[in-house]
Coordinates of C-alpha atoms and ligand atoms in Angstrom, one line a residue:
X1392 CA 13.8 -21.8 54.1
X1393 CA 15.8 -23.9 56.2
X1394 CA 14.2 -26.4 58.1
X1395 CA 15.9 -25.4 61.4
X1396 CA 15.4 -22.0 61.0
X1397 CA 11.9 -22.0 59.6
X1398 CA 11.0 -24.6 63.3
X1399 CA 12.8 -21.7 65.5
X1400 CA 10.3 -19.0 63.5
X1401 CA 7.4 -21.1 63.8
X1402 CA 8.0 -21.6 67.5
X1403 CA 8.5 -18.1 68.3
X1404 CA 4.9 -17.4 66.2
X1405 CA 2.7 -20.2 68.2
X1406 CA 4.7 -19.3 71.7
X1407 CA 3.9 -15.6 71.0
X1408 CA 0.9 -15.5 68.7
X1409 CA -0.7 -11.8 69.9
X1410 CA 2.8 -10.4 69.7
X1411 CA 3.4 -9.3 66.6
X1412 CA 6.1 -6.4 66.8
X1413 CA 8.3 -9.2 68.5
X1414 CA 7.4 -11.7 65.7
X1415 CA 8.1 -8.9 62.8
X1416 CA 11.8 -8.2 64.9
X1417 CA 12.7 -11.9 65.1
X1418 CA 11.4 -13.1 61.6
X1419 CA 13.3 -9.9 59.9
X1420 CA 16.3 -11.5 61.6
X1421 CA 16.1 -15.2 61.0
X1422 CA 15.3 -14.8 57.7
X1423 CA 18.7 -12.9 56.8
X1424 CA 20.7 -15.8 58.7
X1425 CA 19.8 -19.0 56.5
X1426 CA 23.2 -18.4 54.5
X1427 CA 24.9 -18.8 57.9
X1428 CA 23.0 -21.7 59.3
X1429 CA 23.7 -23.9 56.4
X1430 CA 26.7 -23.8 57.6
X1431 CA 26.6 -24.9 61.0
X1432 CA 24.3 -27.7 62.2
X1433 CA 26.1 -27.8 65.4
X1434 CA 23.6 -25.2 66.1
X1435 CA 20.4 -26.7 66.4
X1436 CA 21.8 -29.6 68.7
X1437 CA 22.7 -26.2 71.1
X1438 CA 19.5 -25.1 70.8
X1439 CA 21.5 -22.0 69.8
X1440 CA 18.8 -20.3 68.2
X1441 CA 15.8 -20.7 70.7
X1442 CA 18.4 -19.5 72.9
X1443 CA 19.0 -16.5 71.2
X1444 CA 15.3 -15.7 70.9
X1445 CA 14.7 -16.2 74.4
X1446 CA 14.8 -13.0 77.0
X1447 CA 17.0 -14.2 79.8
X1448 CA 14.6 -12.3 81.7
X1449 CA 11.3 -10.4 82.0
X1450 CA 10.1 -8.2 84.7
X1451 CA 6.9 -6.4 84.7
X1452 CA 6.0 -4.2 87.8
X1453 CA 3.5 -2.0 89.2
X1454 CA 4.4 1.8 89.1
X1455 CA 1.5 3.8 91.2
X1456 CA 1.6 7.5 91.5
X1457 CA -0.6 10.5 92.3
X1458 CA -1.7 12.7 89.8
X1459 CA -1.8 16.7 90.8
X1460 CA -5.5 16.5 91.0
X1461 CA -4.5 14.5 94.0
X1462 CA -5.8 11.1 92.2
X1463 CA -3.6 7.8 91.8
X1464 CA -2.9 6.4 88.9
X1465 CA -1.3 2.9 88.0
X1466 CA 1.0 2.1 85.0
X1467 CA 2.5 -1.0 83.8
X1468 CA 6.4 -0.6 84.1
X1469 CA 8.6 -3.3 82.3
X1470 CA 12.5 -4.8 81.9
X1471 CA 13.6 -7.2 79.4
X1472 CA 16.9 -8.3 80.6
X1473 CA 17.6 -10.1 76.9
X1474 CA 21.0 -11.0 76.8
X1475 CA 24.0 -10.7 79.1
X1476 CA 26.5 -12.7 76.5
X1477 CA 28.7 -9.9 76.1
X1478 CA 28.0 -7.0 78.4
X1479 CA 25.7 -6.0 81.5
X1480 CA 22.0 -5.6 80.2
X1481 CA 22.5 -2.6 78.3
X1482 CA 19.3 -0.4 76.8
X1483 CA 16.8 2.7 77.0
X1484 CA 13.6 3.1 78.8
X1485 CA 10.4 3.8 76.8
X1486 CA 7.7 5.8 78.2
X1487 CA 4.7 5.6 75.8
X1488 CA 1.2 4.6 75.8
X1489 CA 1.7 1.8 73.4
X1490 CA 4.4 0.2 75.4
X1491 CA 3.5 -3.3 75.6
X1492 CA 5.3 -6.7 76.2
X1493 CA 5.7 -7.4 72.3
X1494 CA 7.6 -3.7 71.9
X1495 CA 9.7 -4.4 74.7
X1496 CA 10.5 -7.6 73.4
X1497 CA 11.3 -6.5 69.8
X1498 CA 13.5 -3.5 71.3
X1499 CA 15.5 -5.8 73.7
X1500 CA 16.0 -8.6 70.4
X1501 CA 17.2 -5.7 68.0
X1502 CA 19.6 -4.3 70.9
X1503 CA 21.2 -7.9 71.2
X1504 CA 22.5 -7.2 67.7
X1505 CA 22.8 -3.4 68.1
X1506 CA 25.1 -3.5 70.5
X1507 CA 27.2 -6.8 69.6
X1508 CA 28.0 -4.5 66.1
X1509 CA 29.1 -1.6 68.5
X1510 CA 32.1 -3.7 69.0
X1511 CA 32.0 -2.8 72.7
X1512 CA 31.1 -4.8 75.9
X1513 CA 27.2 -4.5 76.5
X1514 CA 24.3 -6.9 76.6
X1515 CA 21.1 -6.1 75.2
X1516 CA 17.9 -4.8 77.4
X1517 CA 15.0 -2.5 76.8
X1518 CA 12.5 -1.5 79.1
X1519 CA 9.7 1.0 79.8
X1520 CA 5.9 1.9 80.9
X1521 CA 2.6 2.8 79.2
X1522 CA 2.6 6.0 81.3
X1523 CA 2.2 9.1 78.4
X1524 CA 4.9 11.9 79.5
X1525 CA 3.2 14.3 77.5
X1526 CA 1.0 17.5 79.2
X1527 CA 2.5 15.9 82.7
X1528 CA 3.8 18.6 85.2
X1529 CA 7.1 18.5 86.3
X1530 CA 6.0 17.2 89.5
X1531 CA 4.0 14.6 88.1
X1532 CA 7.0 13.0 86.1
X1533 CA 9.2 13.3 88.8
X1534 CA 7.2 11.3 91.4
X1535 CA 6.3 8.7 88.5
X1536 CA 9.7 8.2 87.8
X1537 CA 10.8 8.0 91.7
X1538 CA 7.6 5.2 92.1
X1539 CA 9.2 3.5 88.6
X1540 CA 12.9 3.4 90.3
X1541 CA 11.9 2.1 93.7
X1542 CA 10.7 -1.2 91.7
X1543 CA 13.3 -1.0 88.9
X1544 CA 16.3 -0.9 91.4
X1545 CA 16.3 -3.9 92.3
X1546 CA 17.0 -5.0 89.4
X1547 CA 19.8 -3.0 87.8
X1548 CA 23.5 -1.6 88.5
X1549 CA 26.4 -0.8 86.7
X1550 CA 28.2 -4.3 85.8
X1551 CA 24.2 -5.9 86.2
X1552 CA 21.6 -3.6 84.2
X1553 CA 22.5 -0.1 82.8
X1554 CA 19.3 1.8 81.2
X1555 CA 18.8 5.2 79.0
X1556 CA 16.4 7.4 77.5
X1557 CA 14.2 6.0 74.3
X1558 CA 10.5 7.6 73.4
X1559 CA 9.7 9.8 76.3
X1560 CA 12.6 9.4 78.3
X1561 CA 15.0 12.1 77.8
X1562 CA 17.3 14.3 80.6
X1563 CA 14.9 15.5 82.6
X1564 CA 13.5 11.8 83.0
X1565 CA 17.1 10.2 83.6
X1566 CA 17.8 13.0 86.7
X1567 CA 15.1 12.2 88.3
X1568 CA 15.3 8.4 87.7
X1569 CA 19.1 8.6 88.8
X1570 CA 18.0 10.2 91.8
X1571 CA 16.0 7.7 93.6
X1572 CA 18.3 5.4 92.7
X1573 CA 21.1 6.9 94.1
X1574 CA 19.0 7.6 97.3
X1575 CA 17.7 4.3 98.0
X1576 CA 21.0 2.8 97.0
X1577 CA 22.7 5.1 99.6
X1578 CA 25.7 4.9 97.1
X1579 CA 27.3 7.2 93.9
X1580 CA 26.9 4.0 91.6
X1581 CA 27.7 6.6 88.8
X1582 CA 27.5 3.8 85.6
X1583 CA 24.3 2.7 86.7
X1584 CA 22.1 5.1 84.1
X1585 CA 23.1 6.6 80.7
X1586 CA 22.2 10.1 79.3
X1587 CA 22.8 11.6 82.5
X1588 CA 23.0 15.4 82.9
X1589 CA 26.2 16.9 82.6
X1590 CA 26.8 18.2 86.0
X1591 CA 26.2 14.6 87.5
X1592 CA 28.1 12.3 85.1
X1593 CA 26.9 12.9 81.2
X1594 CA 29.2 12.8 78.4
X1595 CA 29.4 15.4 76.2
X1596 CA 27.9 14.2 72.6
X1597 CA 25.5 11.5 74.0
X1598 CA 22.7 13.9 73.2
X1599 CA 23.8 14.4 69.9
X1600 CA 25.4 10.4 69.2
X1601 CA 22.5 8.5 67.7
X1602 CA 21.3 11.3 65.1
X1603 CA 24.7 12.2 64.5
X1604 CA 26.1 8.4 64.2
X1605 CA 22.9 8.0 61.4
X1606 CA 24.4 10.5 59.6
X1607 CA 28.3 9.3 59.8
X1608 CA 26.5 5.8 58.7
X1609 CA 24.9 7.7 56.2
X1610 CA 27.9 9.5 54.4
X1611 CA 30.2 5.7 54.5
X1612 CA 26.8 4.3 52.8
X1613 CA 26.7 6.6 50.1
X1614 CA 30.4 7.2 49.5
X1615 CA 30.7 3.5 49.2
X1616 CA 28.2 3.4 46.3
X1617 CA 29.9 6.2 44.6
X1618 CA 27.6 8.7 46.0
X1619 CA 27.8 11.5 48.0
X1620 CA 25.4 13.2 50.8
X1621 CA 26.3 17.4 49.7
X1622 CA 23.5 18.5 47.7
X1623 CA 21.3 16.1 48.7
X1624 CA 17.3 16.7 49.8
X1625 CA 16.5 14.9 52.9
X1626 CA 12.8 14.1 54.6
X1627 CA 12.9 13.2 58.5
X1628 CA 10.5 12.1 60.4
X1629 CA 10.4 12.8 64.4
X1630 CA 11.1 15.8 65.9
X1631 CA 12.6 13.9 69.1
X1632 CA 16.0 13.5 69.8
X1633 CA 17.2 11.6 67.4
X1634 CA 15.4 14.0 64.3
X1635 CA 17.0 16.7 65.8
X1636 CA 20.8 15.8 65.8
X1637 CA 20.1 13.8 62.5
X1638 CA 18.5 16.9 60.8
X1639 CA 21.8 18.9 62.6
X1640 CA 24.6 17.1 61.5
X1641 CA 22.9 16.6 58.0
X1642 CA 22.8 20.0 57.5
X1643 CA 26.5 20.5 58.6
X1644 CA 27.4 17.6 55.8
X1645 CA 25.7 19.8 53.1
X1646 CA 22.1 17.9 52.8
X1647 CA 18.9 20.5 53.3
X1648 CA 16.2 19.0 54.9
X1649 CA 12.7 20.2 53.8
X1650 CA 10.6 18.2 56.2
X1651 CA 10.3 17.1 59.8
X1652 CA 7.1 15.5 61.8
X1653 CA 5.6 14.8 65.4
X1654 CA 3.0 12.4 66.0
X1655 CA 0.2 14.9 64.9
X1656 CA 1.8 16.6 62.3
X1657 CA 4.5 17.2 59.6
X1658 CA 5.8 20.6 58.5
X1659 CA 6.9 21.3 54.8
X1660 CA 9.6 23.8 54.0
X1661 CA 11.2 24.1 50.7
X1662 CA 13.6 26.6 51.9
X1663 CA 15.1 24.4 54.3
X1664 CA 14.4 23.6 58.5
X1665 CA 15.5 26.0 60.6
X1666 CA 16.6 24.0 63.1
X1667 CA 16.9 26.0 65.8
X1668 CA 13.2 26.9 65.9
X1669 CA 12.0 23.2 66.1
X1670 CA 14.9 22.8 68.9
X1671 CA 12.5 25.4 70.4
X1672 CA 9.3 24.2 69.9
X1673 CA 10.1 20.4 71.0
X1674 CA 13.0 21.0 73.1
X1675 CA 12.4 23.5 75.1
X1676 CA 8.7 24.5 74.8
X1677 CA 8.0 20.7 74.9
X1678 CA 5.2 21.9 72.2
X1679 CA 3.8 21.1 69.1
X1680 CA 5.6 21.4 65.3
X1681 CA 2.5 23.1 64.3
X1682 CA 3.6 25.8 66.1
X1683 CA 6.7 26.6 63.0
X1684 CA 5.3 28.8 60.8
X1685 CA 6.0 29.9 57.2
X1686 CA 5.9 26.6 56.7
X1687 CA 3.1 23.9 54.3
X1688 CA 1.5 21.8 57.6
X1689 CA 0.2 18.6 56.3
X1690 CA -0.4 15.3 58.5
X1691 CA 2.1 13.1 59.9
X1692 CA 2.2 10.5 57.0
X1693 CA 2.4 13.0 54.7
X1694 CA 5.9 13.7 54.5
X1695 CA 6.5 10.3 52.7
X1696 CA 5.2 11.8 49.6
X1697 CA 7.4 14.9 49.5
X1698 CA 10.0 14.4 47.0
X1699 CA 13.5 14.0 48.7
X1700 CA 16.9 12.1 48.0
X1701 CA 17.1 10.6 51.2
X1702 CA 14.4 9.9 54.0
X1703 CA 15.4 9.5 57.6
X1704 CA 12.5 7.9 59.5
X1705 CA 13.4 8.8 63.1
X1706 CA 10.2 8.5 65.1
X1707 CA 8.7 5.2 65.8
X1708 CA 8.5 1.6 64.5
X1709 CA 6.6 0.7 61.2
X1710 CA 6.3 3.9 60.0
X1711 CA 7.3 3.3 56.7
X1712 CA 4.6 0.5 55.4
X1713 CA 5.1 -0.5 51.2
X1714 CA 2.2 1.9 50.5
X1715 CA 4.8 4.5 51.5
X1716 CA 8.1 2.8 50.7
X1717 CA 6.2 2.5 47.2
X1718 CA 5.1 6.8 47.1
X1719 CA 9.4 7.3 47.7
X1720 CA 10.4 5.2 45.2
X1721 CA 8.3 6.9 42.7
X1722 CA 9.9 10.3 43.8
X1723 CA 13.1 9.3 43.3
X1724 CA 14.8 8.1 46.3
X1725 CA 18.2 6.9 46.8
X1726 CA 18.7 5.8 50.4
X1727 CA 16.8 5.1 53.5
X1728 CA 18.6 5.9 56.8
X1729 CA 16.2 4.0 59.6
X1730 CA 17.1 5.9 62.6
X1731 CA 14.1 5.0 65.1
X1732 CA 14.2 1.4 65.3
X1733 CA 12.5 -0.9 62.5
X1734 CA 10.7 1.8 61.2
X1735 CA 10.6 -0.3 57.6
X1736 CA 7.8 -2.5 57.9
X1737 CA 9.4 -6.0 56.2
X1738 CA 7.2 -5.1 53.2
X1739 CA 9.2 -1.8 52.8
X1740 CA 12.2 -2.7 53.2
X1741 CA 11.8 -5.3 50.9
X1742 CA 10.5 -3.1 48.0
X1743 CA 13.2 -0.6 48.7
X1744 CA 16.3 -3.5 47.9
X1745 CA 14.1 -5.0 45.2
X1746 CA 14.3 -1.1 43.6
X1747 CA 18.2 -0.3 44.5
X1748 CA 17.4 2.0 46.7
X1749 CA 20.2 2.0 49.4
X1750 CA 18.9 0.9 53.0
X1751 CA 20.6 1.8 56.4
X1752 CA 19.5 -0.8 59.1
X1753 CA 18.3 0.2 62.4
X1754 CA 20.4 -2.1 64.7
X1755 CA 23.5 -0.4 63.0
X1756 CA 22.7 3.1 61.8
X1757 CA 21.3 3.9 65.0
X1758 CA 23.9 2.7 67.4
X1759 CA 25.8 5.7 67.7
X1760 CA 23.6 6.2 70.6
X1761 CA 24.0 3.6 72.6
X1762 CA 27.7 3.3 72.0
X1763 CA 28.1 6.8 73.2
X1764 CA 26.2 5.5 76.2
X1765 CA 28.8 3.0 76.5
X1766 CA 31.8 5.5 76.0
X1767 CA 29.8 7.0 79.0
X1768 CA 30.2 4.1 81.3
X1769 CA 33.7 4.4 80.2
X1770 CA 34.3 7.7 81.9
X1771 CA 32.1 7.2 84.4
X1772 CA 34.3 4.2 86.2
X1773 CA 37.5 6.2 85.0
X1774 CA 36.1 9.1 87.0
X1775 CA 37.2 11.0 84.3
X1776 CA 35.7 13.2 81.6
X1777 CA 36.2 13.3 77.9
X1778 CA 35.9 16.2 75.4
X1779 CA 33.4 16.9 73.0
X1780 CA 35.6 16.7 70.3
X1781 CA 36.9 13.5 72.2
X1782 CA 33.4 11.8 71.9
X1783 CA 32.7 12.4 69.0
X1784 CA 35.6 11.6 67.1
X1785 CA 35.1 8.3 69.1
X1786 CA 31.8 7.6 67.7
X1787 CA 32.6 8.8 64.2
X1788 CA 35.3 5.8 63.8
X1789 CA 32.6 2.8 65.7
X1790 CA 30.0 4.1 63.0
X1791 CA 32.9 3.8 60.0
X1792 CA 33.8 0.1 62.3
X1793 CA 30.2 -0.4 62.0
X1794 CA 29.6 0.0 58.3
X1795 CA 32.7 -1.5 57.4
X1796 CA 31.4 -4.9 59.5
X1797 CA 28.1 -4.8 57.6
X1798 CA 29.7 -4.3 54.2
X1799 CA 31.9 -6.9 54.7
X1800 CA 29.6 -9.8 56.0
X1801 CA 27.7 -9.1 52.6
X1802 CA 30.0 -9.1 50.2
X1803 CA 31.4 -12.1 52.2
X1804 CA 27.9 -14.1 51.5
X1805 CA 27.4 -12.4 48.0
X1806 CA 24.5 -9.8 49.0
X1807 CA 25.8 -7.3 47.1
X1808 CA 24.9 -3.4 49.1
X1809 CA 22.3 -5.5 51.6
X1810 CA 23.5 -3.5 54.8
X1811 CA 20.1 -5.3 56.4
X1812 CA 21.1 -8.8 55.9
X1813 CA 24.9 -7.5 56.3
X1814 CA 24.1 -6.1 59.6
X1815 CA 22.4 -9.4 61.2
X1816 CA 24.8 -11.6 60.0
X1817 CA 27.8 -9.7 61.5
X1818 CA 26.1 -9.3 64.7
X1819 CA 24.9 -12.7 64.7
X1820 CA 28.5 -14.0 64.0
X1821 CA 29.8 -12.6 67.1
X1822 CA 26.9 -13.4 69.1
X1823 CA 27.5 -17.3 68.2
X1824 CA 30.8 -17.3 68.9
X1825 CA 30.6 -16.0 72.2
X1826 CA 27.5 -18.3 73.1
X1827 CA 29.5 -21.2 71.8
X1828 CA 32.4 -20.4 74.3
X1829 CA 29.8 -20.5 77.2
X1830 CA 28.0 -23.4 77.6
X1831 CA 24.6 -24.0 77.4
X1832 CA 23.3 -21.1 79.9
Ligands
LIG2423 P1 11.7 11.3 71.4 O1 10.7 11.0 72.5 O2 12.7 12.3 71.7 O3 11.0 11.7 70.1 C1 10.1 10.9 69.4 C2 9.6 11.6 68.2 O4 8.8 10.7 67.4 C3 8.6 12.7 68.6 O5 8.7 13.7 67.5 C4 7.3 12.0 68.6 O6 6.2 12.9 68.3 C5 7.4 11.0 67.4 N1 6.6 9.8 67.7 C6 6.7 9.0 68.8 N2 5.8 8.0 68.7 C7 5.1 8.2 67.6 C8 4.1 7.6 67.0 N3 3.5 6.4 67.6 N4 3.6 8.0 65.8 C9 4.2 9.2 65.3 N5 5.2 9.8 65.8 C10 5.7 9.4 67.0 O7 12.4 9.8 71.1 P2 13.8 9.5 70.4 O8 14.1 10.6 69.4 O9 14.7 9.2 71.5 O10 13.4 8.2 69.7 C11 13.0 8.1 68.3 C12 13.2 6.7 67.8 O11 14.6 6.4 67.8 C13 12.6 5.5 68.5 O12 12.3 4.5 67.6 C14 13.7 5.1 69.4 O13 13.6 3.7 69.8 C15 14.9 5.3 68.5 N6 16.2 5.4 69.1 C16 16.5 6.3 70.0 C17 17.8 6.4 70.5 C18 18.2 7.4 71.5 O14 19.4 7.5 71.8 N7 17.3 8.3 72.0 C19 18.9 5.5 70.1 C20 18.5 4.6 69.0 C21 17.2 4.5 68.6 P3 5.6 13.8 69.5 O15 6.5 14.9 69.7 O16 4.3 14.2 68.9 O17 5.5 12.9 70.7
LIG2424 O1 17.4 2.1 71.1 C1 18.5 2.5 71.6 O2 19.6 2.1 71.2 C2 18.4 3.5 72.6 N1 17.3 3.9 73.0 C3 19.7 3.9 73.4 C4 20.0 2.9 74.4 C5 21.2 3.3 75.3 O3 21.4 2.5 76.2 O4 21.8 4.3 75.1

């Protein structure tokens, strides 16, 4: 490896030895750029890279709240303000109980680049708490979110720090979060959350962008390698938000989808989701997928050895390990579409390229989402609302802009169909150039 690149990796591994989601995120990234460092030494005398790995900042808080048995209860509440090169801190809010430092620093590196290949003008953040939404009464979410807000204020606003949803953080969070925030501000700062309700600011489509922007990646992926998604079997894993607008616009572009998961369970049905069931389990019923019936119900990892074209894994991060990657390859796969972020473990990925198997990268298949939050922004400081149709044609062309960028940085660097190496070089490219133009900050 390069010996610059290989002293930035080792750094980051001694400086952060007990994180290793933040490791995985930066080493998957480095080690895709070495045909682009070779060609600039100027780099390491900027200290470009350390840079680069670097949040700009990191905020942990305390976020107390009482239970409705009357106890309190304290979380940890986090914000990785990353990198502000070419946008306010933009990124969503994870509520999970795995949320550590190390996830929140691998989200905020991968939306660096996430966002630089969205072509639009936002910085990369992430943020979050360990605090598990799940079997919490409405009340109980509410005043969490109002105790996680009074702290968080502080440190956002609309040209400063713009969150989202992520894991746990959907609607329902957002209102209440943009609540507090607007009463302690005193002031309609309208920009200053994405996802928003549609009666207070939302865009139409935002729901729907990052599953549907997976797919739009999808269909340029395929059709670029002479393929096409009609006809096609799909497997996706989640049943969140994302699953759920990837497994709709799927189906709308002719691919049946025989399986979808939650975090206990995966359901198996060879005649084809019905959609609008799961939207009722999980979206409305905020239940369980064990509760669709007619339906095989086999555990969560399972679904990696049902027999499908393409699998979407839409859940959480690692998901996919080689032991997996290695059961989909035997069954035939043709292409991975990674819509949670780094769901590939490096393994996986690896084994998928080595066996021509087509693979979408997080940081650009999933951006429809926070583009769309972007294109949100947008309307929000024209005080003006845009269509549906508006929207998403909108986010259809950035996700052909997106696939385009990737495509070309490979074939520019002779890597062939390597979208994952395509994607951080592209991203990387821009980032450069823009922290060349400003100084050593
Ligand atoms: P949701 O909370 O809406 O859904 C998450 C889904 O994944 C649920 O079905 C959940 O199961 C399952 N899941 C979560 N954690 C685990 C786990 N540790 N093991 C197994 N299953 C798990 O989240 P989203 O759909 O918004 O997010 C899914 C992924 O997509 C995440 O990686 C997120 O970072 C990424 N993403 C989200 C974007 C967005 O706009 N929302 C944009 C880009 C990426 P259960 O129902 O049992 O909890
Ligand atoms: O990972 C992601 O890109 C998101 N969770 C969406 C972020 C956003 O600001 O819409």
């Amino acid at each position: 490896m390069n010996r610059y690149l290989e002293k930035v990796l080792n750094e980051v591994k001694t400086k952060n030895e007990h994180e290793k989601e933040y490791i995985q995120a930066v080493d998957e990234v480095l080690t895709t750029l070495e045909p682009v460092i070779e060609k600039h030494c100027e780099y390491e005398q900027m200290a470009l890279l350390e840079r680069m790995v670097e949040p700009e900042r990191l905020i942990t808080f305390r976020v107390p709240y009482v239970n409705d048995a009357g106890q309190t209860i304290v979380h940890r509440g986090y914000r990785v303000q990353y990198s502000s090169l070419i946008g306010p801190y933009k990124g969503g809010l994870r509520f999970h109980p795995s949320v550590n430092q190390s996830i929140m620093k691998f989200l905020g590196f991968e939306q660096i680049f996430k966002n630089a290949l969205t072509g639009l003008p936002i910085g990369g953040g992430k943020g979050g708490s360990d605090f598990d939404p799940k079997g919490k009464s409405d009340g109980e979410i509410m005043r969490f979110c109002q105790s996680f807000m009074t702290e968080l204020q502080r440190h956002i606003g609309q040209d400063v720090d713009v969150p989202a949803g992520d894991i746990g953080v959907g609607e329902r969070e957002i209102g209440y979060l943009f609540g507090q925030y607007k009463r302690i501000k005193d002031a309609y700062e309208g920009g200053v959350l994405t996802g928003k309700g549609l009666s207070y600011g939302g865009s139409l489509a935002r729901k729907e962008a990052t599953g549907y922007g997976l797919m739009y990646f999808m269909r340029e992926m395929l059709n670029a390698n002479g393929q096409s998604l009609e006809g096609k079997t799909a497997v996706i894993s989640g049943s969140g938000n994302v699953a759920i607008y990837a497994c709709q616009k799927a189906q709308e572009l002719g691919v049946k989808v025989i399986a979808m998961s939650d975090s206990q369970g995966c359901i198996y049905d060879k005649n084809g989701i019905n959609l609008e069931l799961i939207k009722q389990i999980k979206e409305v019923n905020r239940g369980r997928i064990s509760e669709y019936k007619n339906a095989q119900y086999l555990e969560s990892k399972a679904i990696w050895g049902i027999k499908a074209d393409i699998a979407l894994p839409c859940a959480t991060q690692n998901e996919v390990t080689l032991e997996d990657a290695k059961k989909l390859v035997a069954n035939g796969v043709i292409a991975i579409g990674e819509g949670a972020n780094m769901p590939c473990t490096k393994e996986a990925t690896e084994y998928f390229l080595a066996n021509n198997v087509l693979v979408a990268p997080a940081k650009a298949s999933n951006a429809g989402g926070v583009a769309t939050s972007a294109i949100e922004m947008s309307q929000n400081s024209m005080r003006y609302y845009l269509t549906f149709e508006e929207v998403d044609k909108m986010l259809e062309n950035i996700m052909i802009n997106i696939f385009k960028s990737c495509q070309k940085a490979a074939e520019e660097y002779g890597l062939g169909n390597n979208y994952v190496a395509g994607a951080n070089i592209a991203a990387f490219r821009k980032l450069a150039k823009a922290m060349k133009a400003q100084g050593i900050v």
